PDB file of C-alpha atoms and ligand atoms in Angstrom:
ATOM      1  CA  MET S   1     123.873 108.292  70.008  1.00 50.00           C
ATOM      2  CA  ASN S   2     120.114 108.133  69.716  1.00 54.00           C
ATOM      3  CA  SER S   3     118.603 104.812  68.836  1.00 62.00           C
ATOM      4  CA  GLY S   4     115.725 104.956  66.377  1.00 71.00           C
ATOM      5  CA  GLY S   5     113.281 104.359  69.190  1.00 82.00           C
ATOM      6  CA  GLU S   6     114.494 107.319  71.158  1.00 83.00           C
ATOM      7  CA  LEU S   7     114.307 109.551  68.148  1.00 85.00           C
ATOM      8  CA  ASP S   8     110.727 108.480  67.501  1.00 95.00           C
ATOM      9  CA  ARG S   9     109.837 109.143  71.118  1.00 96.00           C
ATOM     10  CA  ARG S  10     111.378 112.594  70.943  1.00 97.00           C
ATOM     11  CA  GLN S  11     109.399 113.417  67.807  1.00 97.00           C
ATOM     12  CA  GLU S  12     106.221 112.108  69.372  1.00 97.00           C
ATOM     13  CA  ILE S  13     106.648 114.229  72.519  1.00 98.00           C
ATOM     14  CA  GLU S  14     107.672 117.260  70.472  1.00 98.00           C
ATOM     15  CA  ALA S  15     104.517 117.008  68.357  1.00 98.00           C
ATOM     16  CA  ASN S  16     102.355 116.540  71.485  1.00 98.00           C
ATOM     17  CA  LEU S  17     103.976 119.565  73.126  1.00 98.00           C
ATOM     18  CA  ALA S  18     103.324 121.695  70.065  1.00 98.00           C
ATOM     19  CA  ALA S  19      99.644 120.659  70.007  1.00 98.00           C
ATOM     20  CA  LEU S  20      99.335 121.285  73.714  1.00 98.00           C
ATOM     21  CA  GLN S  21     100.881 124.750  73.489  1.00 98.00           C
ATOM     22  CA  HIS S  22      98.339 125.505  70.782  1.00 98.00           C
ATOM     23  CA  ARG S  23      95.559 124.551  73.195  1.00 98.00           C
ATOM     24  CA  ILE S  24      97.029 126.701  75.931  1.00 98.00           C
ATOM     25  CA  ASP S  25      97.443 129.636  73.552  1.00 98.00           C
ATOM     26  CA  ASN S  26      93.831 129.317  72.320  1.00 98.00           C
ATOM     27  CA  ALA S  27      92.513 129.065  75.890  1.00 98.00           C
ATOM     28  CA  CYS S  28      94.512 132.175  76.816  1.00 98.00           C
ATOM     29  CA  ALA S  29      93.198 134.035  73.779  1.00 98.00           C
ATOM     30  CA  THR S  30      89.632 133.172  74.873  1.00 98.00           C
ATOM     31  CA  ALA S  31      90.327 134.232  78.429  1.00 98.00           C
ATOM     32  CA  GLY S  32      92.198 137.387  77.465  1.00 98.00           C
ATOM     33  CA  ARG S  33      95.310 136.166  79.211  1.00 98.00           C
ATOM     34  CA  ASP S  34      98.995 136.091  78.304  1.00 98.00           C
ATOM     35  CA  PRO S  35     100.236 132.533  77.624  1.00 98.00           C
ATOM     36  CA  ALA S  36     103.446 133.514  79.424  1.00 98.00           C
ATOM     37  CA  ASP S  37     101.368 133.560  82.642  1.00 98.00           C
ATOM     38  CA  VAL S  38     100.490 129.865  82.342  1.00 98.00           C
ATOM     39  CA  THR S  39     103.265 127.486  83.302  1.00 98.00           C
ATOM     40  CA  LEU S  40     103.162 123.997  81.936  1.00 98.00           C
ATOM     41  CA  ILE S  41     104.061 121.249  84.391  1.00 99.00           C
ATOM     42  CA  VAL S  42     104.609 117.957  82.560  1.00 98.00           C
ATOM     43  CA  VAL S  43     103.457 115.124  84.810  1.00 98.00           C
ATOM     44  CA  THR S  44     106.021 112.336  84.387  1.00 98.00           C
ATOM     45  CA  LYS S  45     104.561 109.808  86.825  1.00 98.00           C
ATOM     46  CA  THR S  46     104.832 106.173  85.642  1.00 97.00           C
ATOM     47  CA  ARG S  47     107.245 107.347  82.863  1.00 97.00           C
ATOM     48  CA  PRO S  48     110.945 106.591  82.732  1.00 97.00           C
ATOM     49  CA  ALA S  49     113.686 109.094  83.483  1.00 98.00           C
ATOM     50  CA  SER S  50     114.488 109.106  79.757  1.00 97.00           C
ATOM     51  CA  ASP S  51     111.170 110.851  79.152  1.00 98.00           C
ATOM     52  CA  VAL S  52     112.059 113.478  81.780  1.00 98.00           C
ATOM     53  CA  ALA S  53     115.325 114.059  79.983  1.00 98.00           C
ATOM     54  CA  LEU S  54     113.519 114.408  76.650  1.00 98.00           C
ATOM     55  CA  VAL S  55     111.008 116.976  77.920  1.00 98.00           C
ATOM     56  CA  ALA S  56     113.785 118.915  79.573  1.00 98.00           C
ATOM     57  CA  ASP S  57     115.689 118.963  76.276  1.00 98.00           C
ATOM     58  CA  LEU S  58     112.534 120.166  74.542  1.00 98.00           C
ATOM     59  CA  GLY S  59     112.442 123.197  76.807  1.00 98.00           C
ATOM     60  CA  ILE S  60     110.148 122.076  79.634  1.00 98.00           C
ATOM     61  CA  THR S  61     111.152 123.584  82.968  1.00 98.00           C
ATOM     62  CA  ASP S  62     108.673 121.993  85.372  1.00 98.00           C
ATOM     63  CA  VAL S  63     107.837 118.346  85.973  1.00 98.00           C
ATOM     64  CA  GLY S  64     105.430 116.652  88.398  1.00 98.00           C
ATOM     65  CA  GLU S  65     105.557 113.349  90.252  1.00 98.00           C
ATOM     66  CA  ASN S  66     102.939 111.893  92.545  1.00 98.00           C
ATOM     67  CA  ARG S  67     104.487 108.984  94.404  1.00 97.00           C
ATOM     68  CA  GLU S  68     107.380 107.882  96.563  1.00 97.00           C
ATOM     69  CA  PRO S  69     109.832 106.368  95.992  1.00 97.00           C
ATOM     70  CA  GLU S  70     109.209 106.810  92.266  1.00 98.00           C
ATOM     71  CA  GLY S  71     109.666 110.610  92.440  1.00 98.00           C
ATOM     72  CA  SER S  72     112.918 110.653  94.415  1.00 98.00           C
ATOM     73  CA  ARG S  73     114.461 107.908  92.306  1.00 98.00           C
ATOM     74  CA  LYS S  74     113.675 109.642  89.073  1.00 98.00           C
ATOM     75  CA  GLN S  75     114.880 112.991  90.376  1.00 98.00           C
ATOM     76  CA  ALA S  76     118.182 111.376  91.379  1.00 98.00           C
ATOM     77  CA  GLU S  77     118.623 110.074  87.852  1.00 98.00           C
ATOM     78  CA  CYS S  78     117.868 113.511  86.457  1.00 98.00           C
ATOM     79  CA  GLU S  79     119.747 115.559  89.005  1.00 96.00           C
ATOM     80  CA  ASN S  80     121.757 117.508  86.511  1.00 96.00           C
ATOM     81  CA  LEU S  81     118.819 118.745  84.499  1.00 98.00           C
ATOM     82  CA  PRO S  82     117.600 122.297  85.094  1.00 97.00           C
ATOM     83  CA  LEU S  83     114.125 121.324  86.315  1.00 98.00           C
ATOM     84  CA  THR S  84     111.681 122.426  88.990  1.00 98.00           C
ATOM     85  CA  TRP S  85     110.217 119.367  90.657  1.00 98.00           C
ATOM     86  CA  HIS S  86     106.572 119.430  91.803  1.00 98.00           C
ATOM     87  CA  PHE S  87     105.181 116.786  94.134  1.00 98.00           C
ATOM     88  CA  ILE S  88     101.469 116.537  93.265  1.00 98.00           C
ATOM     89  CA  GLY S  89     100.280 113.291  94.922  1.00 98.00           C
ATOM     90  CA  GLN S  90      98.687 112.379  98.199  1.00 96.00           C
ATOM     91  CA  LEU S  91     101.487 112.317 100.724  1.00 97.00           C
ATOM     92  CA  GLN S  92     101.853 110.289 103.854  1.00 96.00           C
ATOM     93  CA  ARG S  93     103.568 112.001 106.719  1.00 96.00           C
ATOM     94  CA  ASN S  94     106.266 109.363 106.987  1.00 96.00           C
ATOM     95  CA  LYS S  95     107.316 110.079 103.379  1.00 97.00           C
ATOM     96  CA  ALA S  96     107.658 113.814 103.865  1.00 98.00           C
ATOM     97  CA  GLY S  97     111.362 113.434 104.586  1.00 97.00           C
ATOM     98  CA  LYS S  98     112.083 111.859 101.194  1.00 97.00           C
ATOM     99  CA  VAL S  99     110.019 114.487  99.350  1.00 98.00           C
ATOM    100  CA  ALA S 100     111.627 117.368 101.239  1.00 98.00           C
ATOM    101  CA  ARG S 101     115.035 116.329  99.857  1.00 98.00           C
ATOM    102  CA  TYR S 102     114.170 116.936  96.211  1.00 98.00           C
ATOM    103  CA  ALA S 103     110.810 118.620  95.686  1.00 98.00           C
ATOM    104  CA  ASP S 104     110.896 122.366  94.949  1.00 98.00           C
ATOM    105  CA  VAL S 105     107.128 122.643  95.214  1.00 99.00           C
ATOM    106  CA  VAL S 106     104.756 120.412  97.194  1.00 98.00           C
ATOM    107  CA  GLN S 107     101.246 120.907  95.855  1.00 98.00           C
ATOM    108  CA  SER S 108      99.326 118.452  97.995  1.00 98.00           C
ATOM    109  CA  LEU S 109      99.414 119.950 101.474  1.00 98.00           C
ATOM    110  CA  ASP S 110      95.993 119.210 102.936  1.00 98.00           C
ATOM    111  CA  ARG S 111      96.331 118.760 106.674  1.00 97.00           C
ATOM    112  CA  SER S 112      98.187 120.201 109.659  1.00 98.00           C
ATOM    113  CA  GLU S 113     100.172 117.103 110.523  1.00 97.00           C
ATOM    114  CA  LEU S 114     101.581 116.942 106.981  1.00 98.00           C
ATOM    115  CA  ILE S 115     102.521 120.612 106.992  1.00 98.00           C
ATOM    116  CA  ALA S 116     104.318 120.100 110.293  1.00 98.00           C
ATOM    117  CA  ALA S 117     106.129 117.002 109.066  1.00 98.00           C
ATOM    118  CA  LEU S 118     107.213 118.591 105.796  1.00 98.00           C
ATOM    119  CA  SER S 119     108.342 121.737 107.552  1.00 98.00           C
ATOM    120  CA  ALA S 120     110.449 119.728 109.952  1.00 98.00           C
ATOM    121  CA  ALA S 121     111.897 117.662 107.090  1.00 98.00           C
ATOM    122  CA  ALA S 122     112.686 120.762 105.036  1.00 98.00           C
ATOM    123  CA  ASP S 123     114.499 122.161 108.075  1.00 97.00           C
ATOM    124  CA  ARG S 124     116.609 119.032 108.418  1.00 97.00           C
ATOM    125  CA  ALA S 125     117.335 119.056 104.675  1.00 97.00           C
ATOM    126  CA  GLU S 126     118.091 122.774 104.844  1.00 97.00           C
ATOM    127  CA  ARG S 127     115.920 123.431 101.860  1.00 98.00           C
ATOM    128  CA  ASP S 128     113.211 125.967 101.132  1.00 98.00           C
ATOM    129  CA  ILE S 129     110.103 124.463  99.614  1.00 98.00           C
ATOM    130  CA  GLN S 130     107.094 126.127  98.059  1.00 98.00           C
ATOM    131  CA  GLY S 131     103.832 124.819  99.407  1.00 98.00           C
ATOM    132  CA  LEU S 132     100.349 124.775  97.940  1.00 98.00           C
ATOM    133  CA  VAL S 133      97.168 123.889  99.787  1.00 98.00           C
ATOM    134  CA  GLN S 134      95.291 121.180  97.925  1.00 98.00           C
ATOM    135  CA  VAL S 135      91.587 121.876  97.950  1.00 98.00           C
ATOM    136  CA  ASP S 136      89.025 119.100  97.624  1.00 96.00           C
ATOM    137  CA  LEU S 137      86.362 120.566  95.350  1.00 96.00           C
ATOM    138  CA  THR S 138      84.018 117.701  96.247  1.00 92.00           C
ATOM    139  CA  ASP S 139      84.122 118.899  99.841  1.00 75.00           C
ATOM    140  CA  GLY S 140      85.362 115.611 101.234  1.00 72.00           C
ATOM    141  CA  ALA S 141      82.996 113.376  99.251  1.00 76.00           C
ATOM    142  CA  THR S 142      85.596 111.285  97.405  1.00 71.00           C
ATOM    143  CA  GLY S 143      88.507 110.975  99.802  1.00 70.00           C
ATOM    144  CA  ARG S 144      91.039 111.562  97.048  1.00 75.00           C
ATOM    145  CA  GLY S 145      92.930 114.064  99.071  1.00 87.00           C
ATOM    146  CA  GLY S 146      92.578 117.748  99.647  1.00 96.00           C
ATOM    147  CA  ALA S 147      91.336 119.977 102.371  1.00 96.00           C
ATOM    148  CA  THR S 148      87.781 121.223 102.461  1.00 95.00           C
ATOM    149  CA  PRO S 149      87.443 124.786 101.186  1.00 95.00           C
ATOM    150  CA  GLN S 150      86.475 125.785 104.783  1.00 95.00           C
ATOM    151  CA  ASP S 151      89.816 124.517 106.108  1.00 97.00           C
ATOM    152  CA  ALA S 152      91.927 126.027 103.338  1.00 97.00           C
ATOM    153  CA  LEU S 153      92.524 129.432 104.941  1.00 97.00           C
ATOM    154  CA  SER S 154      93.752 128.070 108.277  1.00 98.00           C
ATOM    155  CA  LEU S 155      96.086 125.665 106.433  1.00 98.00           C
ATOM    156  CA  CYS S 156      97.438 128.676 104.507  1.00 98.00           C
ATOM    157  CA  GLU S 157      98.130 130.320 107.845  1.00 98.00           C
ATOM    158  CA  GLU S 158     100.009 127.262 109.060  1.00 98.00           C
ATOM    159  CA  ILE S 159     102.144 127.140 105.943  1.00 98.00           C
ATOM    160  CA  ALA S 160     102.858 130.883 106.101  1.00 97.00           C
ATOM    161  CA  ALA S 161     104.092 130.354 109.678  1.00 97.00           C
ATOM    162  CA  ALA S 162     106.293 127.372 108.759  1.00 97.00           C
ATOM    163  CA  ARG S 163     110.041 128.150 108.618  1.00 94.00           C
ATOM    164  CA  ARG S 164     111.070 126.369 105.461  1.00 96.00           C
ATOM    165  CA  ILE S 165     107.801 126.283 103.524  1.00 98.00           C
ATOM    166  CA  LYS S 166     106.710 129.318 101.576  1.00 98.00           C
ATOM    167  CA  LEU S 167     103.044 129.577 100.933  1.00 98.00           C
ATOM    168  CA  ALA S 168     102.683 129.747  97.131  1.00 98.00           C
ATOM    169  CA  GLY S 169      99.040 129.162  96.417  1.00 98.00           C
ATOM    170  CA  LEU S 170      96.312 126.588  95.854  1.00 98.00           C
ATOM    171  CA  MET S 171      95.981 123.349  93.891  1.00 98.00           C
ATOM    172  CA  ALA S 172      92.905 121.282  92.945  1.00 98.00           C
ATOM    173  CA  VAL S 173      91.745 118.456  90.727  1.00 97.00           C
ATOM    174  CA  ALA S 174      88.341 118.770  89.045  1.00 95.00           C
ATOM    175  CA  PRO S 175      85.749 116.400  90.517  1.00 94.00           C
ATOM    176  CA  LEU S 176      84.698 113.478  88.324  1.00 91.00           C
ATOM    177  CA  ASP S 177      80.983 114.061  88.723  1.00 90.00           C
ATOM    178  CA  GLU S 178      80.722 117.770  88.104  1.00 92.00           C
ATOM    179  CA  ASN S 179      81.360 120.109  85.191  1.00 94.00           C
ATOM    180  CA  PRO S 180      84.930 121.431  85.707  1.00 96.00           C
ATOM    181  CA  ASP S 181      83.618 124.948  84.888  1.00 96.00           C
ATOM    182  CA  THR S 182      81.575 125.263  88.040  1.00 96.00           C
ATOM    183  CA  ALA S 183      84.143 123.524  90.209  1.00 97.00           C
ATOM    184  CA  PHE S 184      86.975 125.715  88.935  1.00 98.00           C
ATOM    185  CA  ALA S 185      84.828 128.810  89.460  1.00 97.00           C
ATOM    186  CA  ARG S 186      84.568 127.915  93.169  1.00 97.00           C
ATOM    187  CA  LEU S 187      88.321 127.388  93.224  1.00 98.00           C
ATOM    188  CA  ARG S 188      88.899 130.814  91.714  1.00 98.00           C
ATOM    189  CA  GLU S 189      86.698 132.440  94.352  1.00 98.00           C
ATOM    190  CA  LEU S 190      88.559 130.674  97.122  1.00 98.00           C
ATOM    191  CA  HIS S 191      91.868 131.741  95.595  1.00 98.00           C
ATOM    192  CA  GLU S 192      90.744 135.374  95.494  1.00 98.00           C
ATOM    193  CA  ARG S 193      89.780 135.074  99.163  1.00 98.00           C
ATOM    194  CA  VAL S 194      93.183 133.588 100.032  1.00 98.00           C
ATOM    195  CA  LEU S 195      94.994 136.320  98.080  1.00 98.00           C
ATOM    196  CA  LYS S 196      93.407 138.990 100.320  1.00 98.00           C
ATOM    197  CA  ASP S 197      95.199 137.598 103.332  1.00 98.00           C
ATOM    198  CA  PHE S 198      98.206 136.112 101.555  1.00 98.00           C
ATOM    199  CA  PRO S 199      99.113 138.158  98.470  1.00 98.00           C
ATOM    200  CA  GLU S 200     102.171 135.958  97.993  1.00 98.00           C
ATOM    201  CA  ALA S 201      99.958 132.910  97.296  1.00 98.00           C
ATOM    202  CA  LYS S 202      99.819 133.607  93.596  1.00 98.00           C
ATOM    203  CA  MET S 203      99.923 130.131  92.173  1.00 98.00           C
ATOM    204  CA  LEU S 204      96.709 128.452  91.106  1.00 98.00           C
ATOM    205  CA  SER S 205      97.490 124.921  89.989  1.00 98.00           C
ATOM    206  CA  ALA S 206      94.535 123.490  88.109  1.00 98.00           C
ATOM    207  CA  GLY S 207      93.843 121.797  84.811  1.00 98.00           C
ATOM    208  CA  MET S 208      94.864 118.433  83.428  1.00 98.00           C
ATOM    209  CA  SER S 209      94.882 116.991  79.892  1.00 98.00           C
ATOM    210  CA  GLY S 210      91.072 116.874  79.748  1.00 97.00           C
ATOM    211  CA  ASP S 211      90.135 120.209  81.270  1.00 97.00           C
ATOM    212  CA  LEU S 212      92.993 122.637  80.880  1.00 98.00           C
ATOM    213  CA  GLU S 213      90.912 125.132  78.874  1.00 98.00           C
ATOM    214  CA  MET S 214      88.440 125.523  81.712  1.00 98.00           C
ATOM    215  CA  ALA S 215      91.225 125.889  84.234  1.00 98.00           C
ATOM    216  CA  VAL S 216      92.898 128.605  82.186  1.00 98.00           C
ATOM    217  CA  LEU S 217      89.577 130.436  81.978  1.00 98.00           C
ATOM    218  CA  ALA S 218      89.339 130.246  85.775  1.00 98.00           C
ATOM    219  CA  GLY S 219      92.775 131.786  86.159  1.00 98.00           C
ATOM    220  CA  ALA S 220      95.102 128.790  86.528  1.00 98.00           C
ATOM    221  CA  THR S 221      98.743 129.880  86.604  1.00 98.00           C
ATOM    222  CA  HIS S 222      99.982 126.281  86.401  1.00 98.00           C
ATOM    223  CA  VAL S 223      98.487 123.369  84.462  1.00 98.00           C
ATOM    224  CA  ARG S 224      99.568 119.773  85.213  1.00 98.00           C
ATOM    225  CA  ILE S 225      99.594 117.727  82.049  1.00 98.00           C
ATOM    226  CA  GLY S 226     100.471 114.076  81.708  1.00 98.00           C
ATOM    227  CA  SER S 227      98.788 112.052  78.977  1.00 98.00           C
ATOM    228  CA  ALA S 228      98.399 114.843  76.414  1.00 98.00           C
ATOM    229  CA  VAL S 229     102.222 115.097  76.342  1.00 98.00           C
ATOM    230  CA  LEU S 230     103.448 111.603  77.133  1.00 98.00           C
ATOM    231  CA  GLY S 231     100.551 109.451  75.986  1.00 96.00           C
ATOM    232  CA  GLU S 232      97.974 107.420  77.875  1.00 90.00           C
ATOM    233  CA  ARG S 233      99.307 105.761  80.987  1.00 83.00           C
ATOM    234  CA  HIS S 234      98.777 102.062  81.489  1.00 70.00           C
ATOM    235  CA  HIS S 235      96.501 101.669  84.427  1.00 61.00           C
ATOM    236  CA  VAL S 236      98.524 101.061  87.550  1.00 53.00           C
ATOM    237  CA  LYS S 237      97.174  99.475  90.717  1.00 45.00           C
TER     238      LYS S 237
HETATM  239  C1  PLP K   1      98.218 112.359  86.884  1.00 93.52           C
HETATM  240  C2  PLP K   1      97.911 113.739  87.355  1.00 93.52           C
HETATM  241  C3  PLP K   1      97.821 114.792  86.478  1.00 93.52           C
HETATM  242  C4  PLP K   1      97.948 114.664  84.952  1.00 93.52           C
HETATM  243  O1  PLP K   1      96.825 114.037  84.419  1.00 93.52           O
HETATM  244  P1  PLP K   1      96.599 113.859  82.855  1.00 93.52           P
HETATM  245  O2  PLP K   1      95.120 113.595  82.725  1.00 93.52           O
HETATM  246  O3  PLP K   1      97.437 112.695  82.435  1.00 93.52           O
HETATM  247  O4  PLP K   1      97.011 115.121  82.195  1.00 93.52           O
HETATM  248  C5  PLP K   1      97.564 116.050  87.009  1.00 93.52           C
HETATM  249  N1  PLP K   1      97.393 116.250  88.345  1.00 93.52           N
HETATM  250  C6  PLP K   1      97.475 115.240  89.234  1.00 93.52           C
HETATM  251  C7  PLP K   1      97.266 115.487  90.657  1.00 93.52           C
HETATM  252  C8  PLP K   1      97.720 113.928  88.748  1.00 93.52           C
HETATM  253  O5  PLP K   1      97.779 112.931  89.653  1.00 93.52           O
END
């Protein structure tokens, strides 16, 4: 059934996953953490549904998408696979309805109007969604999405009050112009502060292909990895 190309792709991804798990295990050893406490989300953006099927077959349980309609289309093609779908990209309010129909976790909640729109959409779709507040560790300097750390707590409150969104934690991307260590240290402090008021907000989604070790040291429970598993993406846009 497999063509040679598909078999090669499977072997390539399998080898990448093994190398990545090694990195995660080493980072956990350094941090004195249990690797079972770090969930790998494979970011499948720009990749075909066949890659999603391959990673699922290789034991991956969580995948991440960052755009509409790419995410909903791919999920529809992969509907029968036992996967948790994370939406990790900047989200416009008018696309919340689409995302609410398939995402299990929305990691990029960064403003009130988006929380309200997603909550209403989840209600209509009769689905419960886990929500993370995305924190901008540059404090609004880059405009790449995310709430300022000062706004994070009130957004957590809004999510906690939403009917169909469960507050699950925080997400962040390391800034380009700062050592991820110091940025993730601020994220960890903020997460500890959030946990005081919202003990259910246990998820800390941080770490990508280039900085996952530092994220694991800072307590990340979820790392979002694209290129280290699926290869370099061709630049889009
Ligand atoms: C693309 C993306 C990732 C994965 O990045 P890699 O460097 O390919 O591992 C993680 N998080 C977000 C928000 C992304 O957009």
